[in-house]
Tab-separated table of C-alpha atoms and ligand atoms in Angstrom:
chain	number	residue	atom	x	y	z
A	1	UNK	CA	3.975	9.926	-22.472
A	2	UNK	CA	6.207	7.773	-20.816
A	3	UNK	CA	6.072	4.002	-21.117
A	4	UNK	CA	6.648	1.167	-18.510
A	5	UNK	CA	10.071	-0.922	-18.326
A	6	UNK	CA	8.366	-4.427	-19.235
A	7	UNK	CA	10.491	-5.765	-16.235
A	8	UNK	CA	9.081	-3.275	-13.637
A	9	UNK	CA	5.736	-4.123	-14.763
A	10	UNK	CA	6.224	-7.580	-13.916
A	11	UNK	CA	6.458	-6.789	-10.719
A	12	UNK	CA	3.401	-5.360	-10.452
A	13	UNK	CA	0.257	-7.224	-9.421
A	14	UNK	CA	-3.453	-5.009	-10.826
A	15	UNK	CA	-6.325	-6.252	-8.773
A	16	UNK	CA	-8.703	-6.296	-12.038
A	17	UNK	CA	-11.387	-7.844	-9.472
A	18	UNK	CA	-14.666	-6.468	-10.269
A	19	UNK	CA	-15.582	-5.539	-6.729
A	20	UNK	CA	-12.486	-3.582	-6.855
A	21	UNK	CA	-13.038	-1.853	-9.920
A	22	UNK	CA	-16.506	-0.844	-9.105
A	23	UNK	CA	-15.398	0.978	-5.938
A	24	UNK	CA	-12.724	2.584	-7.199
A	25	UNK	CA	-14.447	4.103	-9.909
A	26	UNK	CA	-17.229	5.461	-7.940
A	27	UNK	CA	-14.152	7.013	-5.834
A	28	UNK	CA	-12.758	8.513	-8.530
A	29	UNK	CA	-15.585	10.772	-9.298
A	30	UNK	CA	-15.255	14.424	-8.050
A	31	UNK	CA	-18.877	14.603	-6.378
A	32	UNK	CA	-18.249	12.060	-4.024
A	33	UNK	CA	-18.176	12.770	-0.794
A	34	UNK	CA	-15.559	12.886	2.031
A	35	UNK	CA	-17.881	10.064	3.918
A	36	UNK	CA	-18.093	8.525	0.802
A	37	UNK	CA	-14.581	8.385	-0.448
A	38	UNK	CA	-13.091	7.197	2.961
A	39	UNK	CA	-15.896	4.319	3.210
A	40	UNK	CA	-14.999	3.185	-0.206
A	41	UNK	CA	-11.527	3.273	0.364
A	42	UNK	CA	-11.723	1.283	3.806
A	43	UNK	CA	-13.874	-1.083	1.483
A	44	UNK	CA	-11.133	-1.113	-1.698
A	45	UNK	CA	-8.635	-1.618	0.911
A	46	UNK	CA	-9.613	-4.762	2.949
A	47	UNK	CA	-10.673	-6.468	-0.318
A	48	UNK	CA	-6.863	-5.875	-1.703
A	49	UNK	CA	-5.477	-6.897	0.973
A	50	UNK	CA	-6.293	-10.341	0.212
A	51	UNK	CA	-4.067	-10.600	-2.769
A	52	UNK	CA	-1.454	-9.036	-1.010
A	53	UNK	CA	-1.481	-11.738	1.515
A	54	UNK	CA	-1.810	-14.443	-1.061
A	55	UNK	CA	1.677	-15.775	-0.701
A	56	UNK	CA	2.121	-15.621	3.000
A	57	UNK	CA	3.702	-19.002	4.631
A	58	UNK	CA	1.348	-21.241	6.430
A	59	UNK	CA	2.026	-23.925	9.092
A	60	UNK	CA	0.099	-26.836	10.420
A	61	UNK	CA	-1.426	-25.981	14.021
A	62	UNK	CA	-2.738	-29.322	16.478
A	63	UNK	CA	-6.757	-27.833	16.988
A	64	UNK	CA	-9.654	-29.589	18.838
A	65	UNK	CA	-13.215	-29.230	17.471
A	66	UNK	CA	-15.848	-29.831	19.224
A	67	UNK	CA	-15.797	-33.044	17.365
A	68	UNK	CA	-12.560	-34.413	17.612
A	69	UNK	CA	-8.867	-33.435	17.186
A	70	UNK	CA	-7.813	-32.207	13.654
A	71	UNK	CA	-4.958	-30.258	11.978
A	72	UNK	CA	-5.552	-26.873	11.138
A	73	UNK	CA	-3.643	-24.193	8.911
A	74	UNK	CA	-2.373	-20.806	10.247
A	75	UNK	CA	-0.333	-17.925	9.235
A	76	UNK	CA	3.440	-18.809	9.865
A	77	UNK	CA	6.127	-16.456	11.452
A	78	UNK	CA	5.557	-12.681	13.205
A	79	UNK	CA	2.501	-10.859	13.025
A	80	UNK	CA	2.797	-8.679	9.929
A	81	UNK	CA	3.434	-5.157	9.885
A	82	UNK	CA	1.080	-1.736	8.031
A	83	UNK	CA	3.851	0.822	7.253
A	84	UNK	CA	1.562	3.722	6.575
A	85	UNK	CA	2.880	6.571	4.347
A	86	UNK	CA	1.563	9.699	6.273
A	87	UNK	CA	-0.669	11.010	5.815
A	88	UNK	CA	-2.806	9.192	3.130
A	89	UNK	CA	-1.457	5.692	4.159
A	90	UNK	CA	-3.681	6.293	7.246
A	91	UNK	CA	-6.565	5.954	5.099
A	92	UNK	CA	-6.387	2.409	4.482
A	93	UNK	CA	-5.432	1.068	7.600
A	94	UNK	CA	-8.733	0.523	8.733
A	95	UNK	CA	-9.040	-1.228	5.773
A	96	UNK	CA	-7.134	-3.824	6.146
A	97	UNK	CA	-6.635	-3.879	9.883
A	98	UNK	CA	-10.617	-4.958	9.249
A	99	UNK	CA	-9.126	-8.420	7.725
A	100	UNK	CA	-5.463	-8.380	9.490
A	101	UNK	CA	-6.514	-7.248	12.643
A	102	UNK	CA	-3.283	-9.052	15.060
A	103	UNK	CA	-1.017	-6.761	12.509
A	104	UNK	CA	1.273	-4.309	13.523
A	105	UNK	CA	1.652	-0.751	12.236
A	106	UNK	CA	4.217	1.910	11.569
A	107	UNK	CA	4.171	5.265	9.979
A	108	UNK	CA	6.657	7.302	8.058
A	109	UNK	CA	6.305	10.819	7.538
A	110	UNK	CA	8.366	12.335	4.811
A	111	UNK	CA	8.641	15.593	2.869
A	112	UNK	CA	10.320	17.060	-0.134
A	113	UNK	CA	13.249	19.776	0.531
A	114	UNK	CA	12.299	22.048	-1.881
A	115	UNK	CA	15.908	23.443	-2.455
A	116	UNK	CA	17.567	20.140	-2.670
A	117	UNK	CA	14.259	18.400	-4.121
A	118	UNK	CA	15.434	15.428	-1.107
A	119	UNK	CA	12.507	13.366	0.270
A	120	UNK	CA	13.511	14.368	4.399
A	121	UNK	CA	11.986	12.257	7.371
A	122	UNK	CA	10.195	13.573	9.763
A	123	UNK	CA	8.704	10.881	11.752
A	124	UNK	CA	9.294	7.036	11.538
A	125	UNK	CA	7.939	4.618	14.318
A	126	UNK	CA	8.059	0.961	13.224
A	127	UNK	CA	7.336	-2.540	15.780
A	128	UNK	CA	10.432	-3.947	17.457
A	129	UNK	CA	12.055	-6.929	15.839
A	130	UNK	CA	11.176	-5.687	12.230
A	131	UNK	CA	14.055	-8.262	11.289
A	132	UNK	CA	11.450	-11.091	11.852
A	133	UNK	CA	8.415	-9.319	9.962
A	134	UNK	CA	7.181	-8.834	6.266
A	135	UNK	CA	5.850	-5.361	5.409
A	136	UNK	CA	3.431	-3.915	3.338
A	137	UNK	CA	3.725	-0.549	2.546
A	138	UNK	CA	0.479	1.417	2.176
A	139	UNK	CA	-0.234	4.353	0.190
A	140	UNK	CA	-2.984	5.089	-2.017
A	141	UNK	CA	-1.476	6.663	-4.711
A	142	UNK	CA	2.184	5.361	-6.358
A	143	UNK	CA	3.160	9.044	-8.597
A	144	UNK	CA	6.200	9.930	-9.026
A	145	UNK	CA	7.400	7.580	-6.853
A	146	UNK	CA	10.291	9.220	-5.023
A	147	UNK	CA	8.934	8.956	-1.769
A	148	UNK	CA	7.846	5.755	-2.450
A	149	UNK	CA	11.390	4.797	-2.789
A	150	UNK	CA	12.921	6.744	0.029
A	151	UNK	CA	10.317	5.297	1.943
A	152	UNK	CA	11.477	1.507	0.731
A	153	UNK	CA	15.282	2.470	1.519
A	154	UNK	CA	14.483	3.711	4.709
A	155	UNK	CA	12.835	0.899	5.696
A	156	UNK	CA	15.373	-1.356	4.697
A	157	UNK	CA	17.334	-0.149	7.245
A	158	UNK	CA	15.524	-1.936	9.864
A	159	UNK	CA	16.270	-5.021	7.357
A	160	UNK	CA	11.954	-6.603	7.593
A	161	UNK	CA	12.211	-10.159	5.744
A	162	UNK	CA	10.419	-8.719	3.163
A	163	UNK	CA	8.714	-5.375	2.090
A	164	UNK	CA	5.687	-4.887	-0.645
A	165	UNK	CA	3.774	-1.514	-1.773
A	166	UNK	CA	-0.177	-1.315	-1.740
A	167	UNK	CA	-1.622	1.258	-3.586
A	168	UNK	CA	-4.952	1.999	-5.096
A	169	UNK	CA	-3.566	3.903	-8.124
A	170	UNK	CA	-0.128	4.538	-9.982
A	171	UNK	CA	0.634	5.339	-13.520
A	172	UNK	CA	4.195	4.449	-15.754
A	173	UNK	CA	6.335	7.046	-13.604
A	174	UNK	CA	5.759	5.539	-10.428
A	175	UNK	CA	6.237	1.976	-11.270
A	176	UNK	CA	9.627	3.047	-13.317
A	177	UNK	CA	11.247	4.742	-10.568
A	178	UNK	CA	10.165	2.400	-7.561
A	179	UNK	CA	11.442	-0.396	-9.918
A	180	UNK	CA	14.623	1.171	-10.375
A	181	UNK	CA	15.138	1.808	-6.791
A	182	UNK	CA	13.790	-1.277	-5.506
A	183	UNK	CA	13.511	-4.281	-8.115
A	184	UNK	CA	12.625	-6.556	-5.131
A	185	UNK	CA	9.740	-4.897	-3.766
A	186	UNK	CA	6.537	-5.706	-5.454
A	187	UNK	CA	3.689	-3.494	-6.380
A	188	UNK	CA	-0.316	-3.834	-5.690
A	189	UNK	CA	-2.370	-1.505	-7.606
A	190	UNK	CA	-6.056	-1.342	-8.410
A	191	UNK	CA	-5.345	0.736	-11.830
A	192	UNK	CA	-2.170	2.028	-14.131
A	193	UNK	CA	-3.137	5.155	-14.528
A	194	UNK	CA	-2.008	7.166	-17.841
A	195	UNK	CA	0.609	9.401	-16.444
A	196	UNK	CA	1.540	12.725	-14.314
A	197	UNK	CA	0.470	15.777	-15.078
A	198	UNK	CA	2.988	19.374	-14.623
A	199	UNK	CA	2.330	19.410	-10.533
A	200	UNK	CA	2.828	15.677	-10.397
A	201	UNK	CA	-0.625	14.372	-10.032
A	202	UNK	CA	-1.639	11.126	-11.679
A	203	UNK	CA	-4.134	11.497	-14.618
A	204	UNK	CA	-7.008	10.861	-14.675
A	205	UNK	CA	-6.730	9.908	-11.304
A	206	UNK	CA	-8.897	10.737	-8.178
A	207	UNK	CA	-7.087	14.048	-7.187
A	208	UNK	CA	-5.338	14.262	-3.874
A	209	UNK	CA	-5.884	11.444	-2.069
A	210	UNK	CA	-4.939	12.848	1.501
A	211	UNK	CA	-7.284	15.721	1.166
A	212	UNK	CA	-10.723	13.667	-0.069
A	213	UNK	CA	-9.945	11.332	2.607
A	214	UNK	CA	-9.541	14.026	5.502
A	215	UNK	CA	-12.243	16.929	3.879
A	216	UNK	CA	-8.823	19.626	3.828
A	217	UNK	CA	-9.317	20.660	0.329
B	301	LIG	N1	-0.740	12.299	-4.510
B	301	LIG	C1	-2.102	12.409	-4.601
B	301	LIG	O1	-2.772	12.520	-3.581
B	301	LIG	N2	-2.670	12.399	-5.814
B	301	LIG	C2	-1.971	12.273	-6.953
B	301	LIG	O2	-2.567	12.248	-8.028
B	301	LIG	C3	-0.563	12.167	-6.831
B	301	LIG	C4	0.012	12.170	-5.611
C-alpha cells in the first residue's frame, strides 16, 4: 500500500462536513441510480465549493439600502474560472455554478497515448485574460494523478494567479504525484481513499465516475 508524503498531505484540505459525508456515501453505493448519483453530486459539489472559496480576497463596495448608505463586502479581482476535466469535470459544474454563478468555465480534454503512456490534449478552451483569474480545477476523482498534473502544467501556461484541484475522492497515489508535480496547487477532497487497484481505479471508491454520471456503463 502506498503511503502519503506528510508534506503533500498538507496540502490537502478533506471536507469532513457531515452534509458532505452523508452524500457521498449514499453515492458511493452501486444501486444508486444515474438520476441519483448526478443529483448528489450537483449537491456534494456546491456545498464544497464553499471551502474552496474560503480564502478568496474581499473588498469594501459603497451600497445604499433602502435605509441608508452602508459599506458592503464583495469578492475582489476577475470573476473566477471552472476548468472542467472532460468528461467527469462536467459533472460538477452545475454544482457549483449553483453558488458561483458570474464564474467562468473552461474544459480540457486529455487522453493517455497508450504507446508512450503521455497524457495528449485534445481540446482546451479557457476565458481570455486567464493572467488575471484564480482557477479551480474540477474533477471528481484525483487517481493516479497524471492527468491531474498534465492538466495543472498545461494550465500554467496561460499563467491564472492561482490554480486549486476539487475533487470528491482521491487516495495516497494521487495526492503523491500531483504533489510532486505541483507543490503549489492545493487539493479539495471529500475522502482519501485507500489506494488503486491493477486498472487504476481508486478503492473502495464509487467506480467510474464519468460513466454513473452520464448512464454509459
Ligand atoms: N476514474 C474514475 O472514474 N474512477 C476511479 O476510480 C479512478 C479514475
Amino acid at each position: 500500500m502506498v503511503t502519503i508524503n506528510p508534506a503533500a498531505r498538507a496540502n490537502v484540505t478533506l471536507i469532513d462536513h457531515p452534509l458532505v459525508q452523508h452524500k457521498l456515501t449514499l453515492m458511493r453505493k452501486k444501486e444508486a441510480s444515474t438520476s441519483s448519483f448526478r443529483r448528489l453530486l450537483n449537491e456534494l459539489a456546491g456545498l464544497m465549493i464553499y471551502e474552496v472559496c474560503r480564502d478568496m480576497p474581499l473588498q469594501d463596495l459603497e451600497i445604499e439600502t433602502p435605509l441608508e448608505k452602508t459599506t458592503g463586502k464583495v469578492i475582489d479581482g476577475k470573476k473566477l474560472v471552472f476548468a472542467s476535466v472532460l468528461r467527469a469535470g462536467n459533472g460538477i459544474l452545475d454544482g457549483v455554478l449553483s453558488v458561483v454563478p458570474g464564474a467562468r468555465v473552461g474544459h480540457v480534454g486529455l487522453y493517455r497515448d497508450p504507446k508512450t503512456l503521455q497524457a495528449v490534449e485534445y481540446y482546451f478552451k479557457m476565458p481570455s485574460n486567464m493572467e488575471e483569474r484564480d482557477v479551480v480545477i474540477v474533477d471528481p476523482m484525483l487517481a493516479t494523478g497524471n492527468s491531474a498534473a498534465a492538466a495543472v502544467t498545461r494550465l500554467k501556461a496561460c499563467k491564472p494567479k492561482s490554480i486549486k484541484f476539487l475533487c470528491l475522492l482521491t487516495c495516497p497515489e494521487g495526492i503523491n504525484t500531483l504533489y510532486k508535480e505541483h507543490p503549489d496547487v492545493r487539493v479539495f477532497t471529500a475522502a482519501i481513499d485507500r489506494g488503486l487497484n491493477d486498472h487504476g481505479y481508486i478503492m473502495p471508491g464509487l467506480g467510474d465516475a464519468g460513466d454513473r454520471i452520464f448512464g454509459t456503463q
